[in-house]
CSV table of C-alpha atoms and ligand atoms in Angstrom, one decimal:
chain,number,residue,atom,x,y,z
A,1140,MET,CA,-17.1,20.1,3.9
A,1141,ARG,CA,-17.4,16.5,5.3
A,1142,ALA,CA,-14.4,14.6,6.4
A,1143,VAL,CA,-13.5,11.5,8.4
A,1144,VAL,CA,-11.5,12.8,11.4
A,1145,PHE,CA,-9.4,11.2,14.1
A,1146,LYS,CA,-11.4,11.6,17.3
A,1147,ASP,CA,-9.4,9.7,19.9
A,1148,PHE,CA,-7.3,6.5,19.9
A,1149,GLY,CA,-9.5,3.9,18.4
A,1150,SER,CA,-12.3,6.1,17.1
A,1151,VAL,CA,-13.1,8.2,14.1
A,1152,GLU,CA,-16.1,10.4,13.3
A,1153,LEU,CA,-17.5,12.1,10.3
A,1154,ALA,CA,-17.3,15.8,10.9
A,1155,GLU,CA,-17.9,19.1,9.2
A,1156,VAL,CA,-14.5,20.9,8.8
A,1157,ASP,CA,-13.2,23.9,6.8
A,1158,LYS,CA,-12.6,23.3,3.1
A,1159,PRO,CA,-8.8,23.3,2.5
A,1160,SER,CA,-7.2,25.9,0.4
A,1161,ILE,CA,-4.0,26.4,-1.5
A,1162,LEU,CA,-1.2,27.2,1.0
A,1163,GLU,CA,1.9,26.9,-1.1
A,1164,PRO,CA,2.5,27.6,-4.8
A,1165,THR,CA,3.3,23.9,-5.2
A,1166,ASP,CA,-0.1,22.8,-3.9
A,1167,ALA,CA,-3.2,21.6,-5.7
A,1168,LEU,CA,-6.7,21.4,-4.4
A,1169,LEU,CA,-8.5,18.2,-5.4
A,1170,ARG,CA,-12.2,17.4,-5.2
A,1171,VAL,CA,-12.2,13.8,-4.1
A,1172,THR,CA,-14.3,11.4,-6.2
A,1173,THR,CA,-13.2,8.1,-4.7
A,1174,THR,CA,-11.3,7.2,-1.6
A,1175,ALA,CA,-10.7,4.1,0.5
A,1176,ILE,CA,-9.9,2.8,4.0
A,1177,CYS,CA,-6.4,1.4,4.3
A,1178,GLY,CA,-5.0,-1.0,6.8
A,1179,SER,CA,-2.5,1.7,7.8
A,1180,ASP,CA,-5.4,4.0,8.8
A,1181,LEU,CA,-6.0,1.4,11.6
A,1182,HIS,CA,-2.4,1.8,12.7
A,1183,VAL,CA,-3.0,5.6,13.0
A,1184,LEU,CA,-6.2,4.9,14.9
A,1185,HIS,CA,-4.6,2.6,17.4
A,1186,ALA,CA,-1.6,4.9,18.1
A,1187,ARG,CA,0.9,2.6,16.6
A,1188,ILE,CA,1.7,5.9,14.7
A,1189,PRO,CA,2.0,8.6,17.4
A,1190,GLY,CA,1.4,12.2,16.7
A,1191,MET,CA,-2.2,12.3,15.5
A,1192,THR,CA,-4.2,15.3,16.8
A,1193,PRO,CA,-7.9,15.1,17.3
A,1194,GLY,CA,-9.8,16.6,14.4
A,1195,SER,CA,-7.1,15.8,11.7
A,1196,VAL,CA,-8.5,14.2,8.6
A,1197,LEU,CA,-7.6,10.6,7.8
A,1198,GLY,CA,-7.2,8.8,4.5
A,1199,HIS,CA,-4.5,8.5,1.8
A,1200,GLU,CA,-5.9,6.5,-1.1
A,1201,PHE,CA,-7.8,8.8,-3.4
A,1202,VAL,CA,-8.8,9.8,-6.9
A,1203,GLY,CA,-10.3,13.2,-7.7
A,1204,VAL,CA,-10.6,16.2,-10.0
A,1205,VAL,CA,-8.2,19.2,-9.7
A,1206,GLU,CA,-10.2,22.2,-8.7
A,1207,GLU,CA,-7.4,24.8,-8.2
A,1208,VAL,CA,-3.6,24.8,-8.5
A,1209,GLY,CA,-0.8,26.9,-7.0
A,1210,GLY,CA,1.3,29.2,-9.1
A,1211,ALA,CA,4.3,26.8,-9.4
A,1212,ILE,CA,2.3,23.8,-10.6
A,1213,THR,CA,3.2,22.9,-14.2
A,1214,LYS,CA,1.7,19.5,-14.9
A,1215,PHE,CA,-1.9,20.0,-13.8
A,1216,LYS,CA,-4.8,22.4,-14.4
A,1217,PRO,CA,-8.3,22.7,-13.0
A,1218,GLY,CA,-10.6,20.0,-14.4
A,1219,ASP,CA,-7.8,17.3,-14.7
A,1220,ARG,CA,-8.6,14.0,-13.2
A,1221,ALA,CA,-5.8,12.7,-11.0
A,1222,LEU,CA,-4.7,9.9,-8.8
A,1223,GLY,CA,-2.9,10.7,-5.5
A,1224,SER,CA,0.1,9.0,-4.0
A,1225,PHE,CA,-0.1,8.3,-0.3
A,1226,THR,CA,3.4,9.6,0.2
A,1227,ILE,CA,4.4,13.2,-0.6
A,1228,PRO,CA,8.1,13.4,-1.7
A,1229,CYS,CA,9.9,16.8,-1.6
A,1230,GLY,CA,10.8,16.3,-5.2
A,1231,ASP,CA,14.3,17.8,-5.2
A,1232,CYS,CA,16.6,16.1,-2.6
A,1233,TRP,CA,19.4,13.7,-3.5
A,1234,PHE,CA,17.0,10.8,-3.3
A,1235,CYS,CA,14.2,12.3,-5.2
A,1236,GLU,CA,16.6,13.3,-8.0
A,1237,ARG,CA,17.4,9.6,-8.3
A,1238,ARG,CA,13.7,8.6,-8.3
A,1239,MET,CA,14.2,7.0,-4.8
A,1240,PHE,CA,11.2,9.0,-3.7
A,1241,SER,CA,10.4,6.9,-0.7
A,1242,ARG,CA,13.8,7.5,0.8
A,1243,CYS,CA,13.2,11.3,0.7
A,1244,HIS,CA,14.4,12.9,3.9
A,1245,ASP,CA,11.4,15.2,3.9
A,1246,GLN,CA,8.7,12.7,2.9
A,1247,HIS,CA,5.2,13.4,4.2
A,1248,VAL,CA,2.1,11.2,4.3
A,1249,PHE,CA,-1.5,12.2,4.0
A,1250,GLY,CA,-3.5,11.8,7.2
A,1251,TYR,CA,-0.6,10.4,9.2
A,1252,GLY,CA,-0.1,13.0,12.0
A,1253,SER,CA,2.6,15.4,13.0
A,1254,PHE,CA,5.6,13.1,12.4
A,1255,PHE,CA,4.6,12.8,8.8
A,1256,GLY,CA,4.1,16.5,8.0
A,1257,ASP,CA,0.7,17.1,9.5
A,1258,VAL,CA,-1.0,16.9,6.1
A,1259,ASN,CA,-4.8,16.3,6.3
A,1260,GLY,CA,-6.0,13.2,4.5
A,1261,ALA,CA,-8.4,12.5,1.7
A,1262,GLN,CA,-11.4,10.8,3.3
A,1263,ALA,CA,-13.2,14.1,2.7
A,1264,ASP,CA,-14.9,16.1,0.0
A,1265,TYR,CA,-11.6,18.0,-0.8
A,1266,VAL,CA,-8.0,17.5,-0.1
A,1267,ARG,CA,-5.0,19.8,-0.3
A,1268,VAL,CA,-2.2,18.1,-2.2
A,1269,PRO,CA,1.3,19.4,-1.5
A,1270,ASN,CA,4.0,19.1,-4.2
A,1271,ALA,CA,1.2,18.1,-6.5
A,1272,ASP,CA,3.4,17.9,-9.6
A,1273,PHE,CA,5.0,14.8,-7.9
A,1274,THR,CA,2.1,13.6,-5.7
A,1275,LEU,CA,-0.6,13.4,-8.4
A,1276,HIS,CA,-0.7,11.3,-11.5
A,1277,HIS,CA,-2.7,12.0,-14.7
A,1278,LEU,CA,-5.4,9.4,-15.5
A,1279,ASP,CA,-6.6,8.0,-18.8
A,1280,ALA,CA,-10.3,8.6,-19.4
A,1281,GLY,CA,-10.8,4.9,-20.1
A,1282,MET,CA,-9.8,3.9,-16.5
A,1283,SER,CA,-12.4,4.0,-13.7
A,1284,ASP,CA,-11.6,5.5,-10.3
A,1285,GLU,CA,-11.7,2.0,-8.8
A,1286,GLN,CA,-9.4,0.5,-11.3
A,1287,VAL,CA,-6.6,3.0,-10.6
A,1288,LEU,CA,-7.2,3.9,-7.0
A,1289,PHE,CA,-4.8,1.4,-5.4
A,1290,ALA,CA,-2.0,2.3,-7.7
A,1291,GLY,CA,-1.5,5.3,-5.3
A,1292,ASP,CA,-0.9,2.9,-2.4
A,1293,ILE,CA,-1.5,-0.8,-1.9
A,1294,PHE,CA,-1.1,-2.1,-5.5
A,1295,THR,CA,2.1,-0.2,-6.1
A,1296,THR,CA,3.2,-1.3,-2.6
A,1297,GLY,CA,2.7,-4.9,-3.6
A,1298,TYR,CA,4.4,-4.2,-6.9
A,1299,ASP,CA,7.4,-2.6,-5.1
A,1300,CYS,CA,7.8,-5.7,-2.9
A,1301,ALA,CA,7.6,-8.0,-5.9
A,1302,ALA,CA,10.1,-5.8,-7.9
A,1303,GLU,CA,12.5,-5.7,-5.0
A,1304,ALA,CA,12.3,-9.5,-4.7
A,1305,GLN,CA,13.9,-9.6,-8.1
A,1306,ILE,CA,11.7,-12.5,-9.3
A,1307,GLU,CA,13.1,-14.2,-12.4
A,1308,PRO,CA,10.8,-16.1,-14.9
A,1309,GLY,CA,10.3,-19.6,-13.6
A,1310,ASP,CA,11.0,-18.8,-9.9
A,1311,SER,CA,8.9,-20.1,-7.1
A,1312,VAL,CA,7.4,-17.4,-5.0
A,1313,VAL,CA,5.8,-17.4,-1.6
A,1314,VAL,CA,3.6,-14.5,-0.4
A,1315,VAL,CA,3.3,-14.4,3.3
A,1316,GLY,CA,0.0,-12.8,4.5
A,1317,CYS,CA,-3.0,-12.3,2.2
A,1318,GLY,CA,-4.4,-9.0,3.5
A,1319,PRO,CA,-5.0,-6.3,0.9
A,1320,VAL,CA,-1.2,-5.7,0.4
A,1321,GLY,CA,-0.5,-9.5,0.2
A,1322,LEU,CA,-3.2,-9.9,-2.4
A,1323,MET,CA,-1.7,-7.0,-4.4
A,1324,ALA,CA,1.7,-8.7,-4.1
A,1325,VAL,CA,0.3,-11.9,-5.5
A,1326,GLN,CA,-1.0,-10.0,-8.5
A,1327,ALA,CA,2.2,-8.1,-8.9
A,1328,ALA,CA,4.4,-11.2,-8.5
A,1329,LYS,CA,2.5,-12.8,-11.4
A,1330,VAL,CA,3.7,-10.0,-13.7
A,1331,PHE,CA,7.3,-11.4,-13.3
A,1332,GLN,CA,6.2,-14.8,-14.7
A,1333,PRO,CA,7.1,-17.1,-11.8
A,1334,SER,CA,6.4,-20.9,-12.1
A,1335,ALA,CA,4.2,-20.8,-9.0
A,1336,ILE,CA,3.0,-18.4,-6.3
A,1337,TYR,CA,2.2,-19.9,-2.9
A,1338,ALA,CA,-0.1,-17.7,-0.8
A,1339,VAL,CA,0.1,-18.3,3.0
A,1340,ASP,CA,-2.6,-17.2,5.3
A,1341,SER,CA,-5.1,-18.7,7.8
A,1342,VAL,CA,-8.3,-16.8,6.6
A,1343,SER,CA,-10.2,-18.8,4.0
A,1344,GLN,CA,-11.8,-15.8,2.3
A,1345,ARG,CA,-8.4,-14.3,1.7
A,1346,LEU,CA,-6.9,-17.6,0.5
A,1347,GLU,CA,-9.8,-18.0,-1.9
A,1348,MET,CA,-9.2,-14.5,-3.3
A,1349,ALA,CA,-5.4,-15.3,-3.7
A,1350,GLN,CA,-6.4,-18.4,-5.6
A,1351,THR,CA,-8.6,-16.4,-8.0
A,1352,PHE,CA,-5.4,-14.3,-8.7
A,1353,GLY,CA,-3.5,-17.4,-9.6
A,1354,ALA,CA,-1.8,-18.4,-6.3
A,1355,ILE,CA,-1.8,-21.8,-4.7
A,1356,PRO,CA,-3.4,-21.3,-1.3
A,1357,VAL,CA,-1.5,-22.6,1.7
A,1358,ASP,CA,-3.8,-22.6,4.8
A,1359,SER,CA,-1.5,-22.2,7.8
A,1360,SER,CA,-4.4,-23.3,10.1
A,1361,SER,CA,-4.5,-26.8,8.5
A,1362,VAL,CA,-1.0,-27.5,7.0
A,1363,HIS,CA,2.5,-26.7,8.1
A,1364,PRO,CA,3.4,-24.1,5.5
A,1365,ALA,CA,7.2,-24.6,5.5
A,1366,THR,CA,6.8,-28.4,5.0
A,1367,PHE,CA,4.2,-27.7,2.2
A,1368,ILE,CA,6.6,-25.3,0.4
A,1369,GLN,CA,9.6,-27.7,0.7
A,1370,ASP,CA,7.4,-30.6,-0.6
A,1371,HIS,CA,6.7,-28.4,-3.7
A,1372,THR,CA,10.2,-27.2,-4.3
A,1373,ASP,CA,12.2,-30.5,-4.2
A,1374,GLY,CA,13.0,-29.8,-0.5
A,1375,ARG,CA,14.8,-26.5,-1.3
A,1376,GLY,CA,12.4,-23.8,-0.3
A,1377,ALA,CA,11.1,-21.0,-2.5
A,1378,ASP,CA,13.3,-18.8,-4.7
A,1379,ARG,CA,11.6,-15.6,-3.5
A,1380,VAL,CA,9.5,-14.8,-0.5
A,1381,LEU,CA,7.3,-11.6,-0.2
A,1382,GLU,CA,6.6,-10.8,3.5
A,1383,CYS,CA,3.5,-8.7,3.6
A,1384,VAL,CA,2.6,-8.9,7.3
A,1385,GLY,CA,5.1,-6.9,9.3
A,1386,LEU,CA,5.3,-9.1,12.5
A,1387,LEU,CA,8.3,-11.1,13.7
A,1388,PRO,CA,6.6,-14.6,13.3
A,1389,ALA,CA,6.0,-13.7,9.6
A,1390,LEU,CA,9.6,-12.7,9.1
A,1391,THR,CA,11.0,-15.8,10.8
A,1392,ASP,CA,8.5,-17.9,8.8
A,1393,SER,CA,9.8,-16.2,5.6
A,1394,LEU,CA,13.4,-17.2,6.5
A,1395,ASP,CA,12.1,-20.8,6.8
A,1396,PHE,CA,10.2,-20.7,3.5
A,1397,VAL,CA,13.1,-19.3,1.3
A,1398,ARG,CA,15.8,-21.5,-0.2
A,1399,ALA,CA,19.5,-21.1,0.5
A,1400,GLY,CA,20.7,-18.1,-1.5
A,1401,GLY,CA,17.1,-16.9,-2.0
A,1402,ARG,CA,15.7,-13.5,-1.4
A,1403,VAL,CA,13.1,-12.3,1.2
A,1404,SER,CA,11.5,-9.0,0.3
A,1405,VAL,CA,9.8,-7.4,3.3
A,1406,ILE,CA,7.0,-4.9,2.7
A,1407,GLY,CA,5.1,-5.6,6.0
A,1408,VAL,CA,5.6,-2.7,8.3
A,1409,HIS,CA,7.8,-3.6,11.2
A,1410,SER,CA,7.7,-1.4,14.3
A,1411,ASP,CA,9.5,-3.5,16.9
A,1412,PRO,CA,12.7,-1.6,18.0
A,1413,GLU,CA,14.6,-4.9,18.1
A,1414,VAL,CA,13.9,-8.6,17.7
A,1415,ALA,CA,15.7,-12.0,17.9
A,1416,LEU,CA,16.5,-13.3,14.4
A,1417,PRO,CA,18.0,-16.7,13.6
A,1418,LEU,CA,21.2,-14.9,12.5
A,1419,ASN,CA,23.6,-17.8,12.2
A,1420,ILE,CA,21.2,-19.8,10.0
A,1421,THR,CA,20.4,-16.8,7.9
A,1422,PHE,CA,24.1,-16.2,7.4
A,1423,VAL,CA,25.0,-19.8,6.6
A,1424,ARG,CA,22.1,-20.1,4.2
A,1425,ALA,CA,23.1,-16.9,2.5
A,1426,ILE,CA,19.6,-15.4,2.7
A,1427,ASP,CA,19.3,-12.1,0.9
A,1428,LEU,CA,17.0,-10.1,3.3
A,1429,LYS,CA,15.6,-7.0,1.6
A,1430,PHE,CA,13.6,-4.5,3.7
A,1431,CYS,CA,11.6,-2.3,1.3
A,1432,GLY,CA,10.6,0.4,3.8
A,1433,THR,CA,7.9,2.7,2.6
A,1434,ALA,CA,7.1,1.7,-1.0
A,1435,ASN,CA,8.3,3.9,-3.8
A,1436,ILE,CA,4.9,4.9,-5.1
A,1437,VAL,CA,6.0,7.9,-7.2
A,1438,GLY,CA,9.0,6.0,-8.6
A,1439,ARG,CA,6.9,3.0,-9.7
A,1440,TRP,CA,3.3,4.1,-10.4
A,1441,ASP,CA,3.9,4.6,-14.1
A,1442,GLU,CA,4.6,0.9,-14.3
A,1443,ALA,CA,1.8,0.0,-11.9
A,1444,LEU,CA,-0.7,1.9,-14.0
A,1445,ARG,CA,0.5,0.4,-17.2
A,1446,ILE,CA,0.1,-3.1,-15.8
A,1447,ILE,CA,-3.5,-2.3,-14.8
A,1448,ALA,CA,-4.3,-0.7,-18.1
A,1449,GLU,CA,-3.0,-3.8,-19.9
A,1450,GLY,CA,-5.3,-6.0,-17.8
A,1451,ARG,CA,-2.4,-7.8,-16.2
A,1452,ALA,CA,-3.6,-7.0,-12.7
A,1453,GLU,CA,-7.0,-6.2,-11.3
A,1454,PRO,CA,-6.5,-4.5,-8.0
A,1455,ASP,CA,-10.1,-3.4,-7.7
A,1456,ALA,CA,-11.2,-7.1,-7.5
A,1457,ILE,CA,-10.5,-7.0,-3.7
A,1458,ILE,CA,-13.2,-4.3,-3.1
A,1459,SER,CA,-15.8,-5.9,-0.8
A,1460,HIS,CA,-17.7,-2.8,0.2
A,1461,ARG,CA,-18.7,0.4,-1.6
A,1462,MET,CA,-20.1,3.0,0.8
A,1463,LYS,CA,-20.9,6.7,0.9
A,1464,LEU,CA,-18.5,8.9,2.8
A,1465,ASP,CA,-21.4,9.6,5.2
A,1466,ASP,CA,-21.2,5.9,6.3
A,1467,ALA,CA,-17.4,5.9,6.8
A,1468,VAL,CA,-17.6,5.2,10.5
A,1469,ARG,CA,-19.5,2.0,9.7
A,1470,GLY,CA,-16.9,1.3,7.0
A,1471,TYR,CA,-14.1,1.5,9.6
A,1472,GLU,CA,-16.0,-1.0,11.8
A,1473,LEU,CA,-16.5,-3.5,9.0
A,1474,PHE,CA,-12.9,-3.2,8.0
A,1475,GLU,CA,-11.6,-3.5,11.5
A,1476,SER,CA,-13.7,-6.6,12.2
A,1477,ARG,CA,-12.3,-8.0,9.0
A,1478,GLU,CA,-15.9,-8.4,7.7
A,1479,ALA,CA,-14.8,-6.1,4.9
A,1480,LEU,CA,-11.7,-6.9,2.9
A,1481,LYS,CA,-11.5,-3.5,1.3
A,1482,VAL,CA,-13.9,-0.5,1.7
A,1483,VAL,CA,-14.2,2.2,-0.9
A,1484,LEU,CA,-15.9,5.5,0.0
A,1485,THR,CA,-17.4,8.0,-2.4
A,1486,PRO,CA,-18.2,11.6,-1.2
B,2018,ZN,ZN1,-2.2,2.8,3.0
B,2019,ZN,ZN1,13.1,14.4,-1.5
């Protein structure tokens, strides 16, 4: 079968690989119908996630049709259409029992190398899905692949960040960073009925899209965002800040944007071992700093799919490029150069 495989740091290729098969009774084999390139695929590619072996299959956003199931699978049968979660929880540890699936000690990730369970990804004709009773979600026939695809990763990630921010109706909200996850966070934040969402970025195309989702764009290349936000919140700062970048300047900016006693919810992936934070000011201003870690996809995707089904969010609106799996390498180039906001691939 065809698959997008990790070649070397910085490069992928489309290769012919063996079709996967059921290895465990809790596995399912899925024929992929739609998949996508995620920002975190680029992390893998550039070795910010160590442990990738050449030839391993990338990709963790996918929808498909179940082709075969292992003997212990109870929720799916061949022919079922299903959405995949990018994370694979064990399903029966202390955390999984409490639906804190993303805190699972034995959590694996599709296409993320040996430190994440060495599970081949889904940018391929077929994918083996471990713990499929947890890792797959049934889909309503009325929903298209594209509508639901991001509920397995970036939309539910944005929703997780918004939910962890504990937005109350009428709150002012800032979303820092309008990449794909930030744009999902804008849409998800809206579900909690804030009075205003300020979207901070410096890329005009992203800001325009955030605006179409109902946010007030704040172009950090032309205005001073902290001043802008203070001017619009009677000098207090925003009630809630959703940090969707994962770099120190975005985190320290978030502490500037939030009001005293407000909450910063961090979904941007931080990889620095240590950083200098303005600790005294953060303490005195009583900032509630919430790190979300890996988003709780399996714990929250019921809600995420309901929101999409009810038309309260439209994650697929960010798709800028639809390509065949055969053109995946070009898709990676377009995504990496930021010419493409979001690339969807169909085998
Ligand atoms: Zn992802
Ligand atoms: Zn677990």
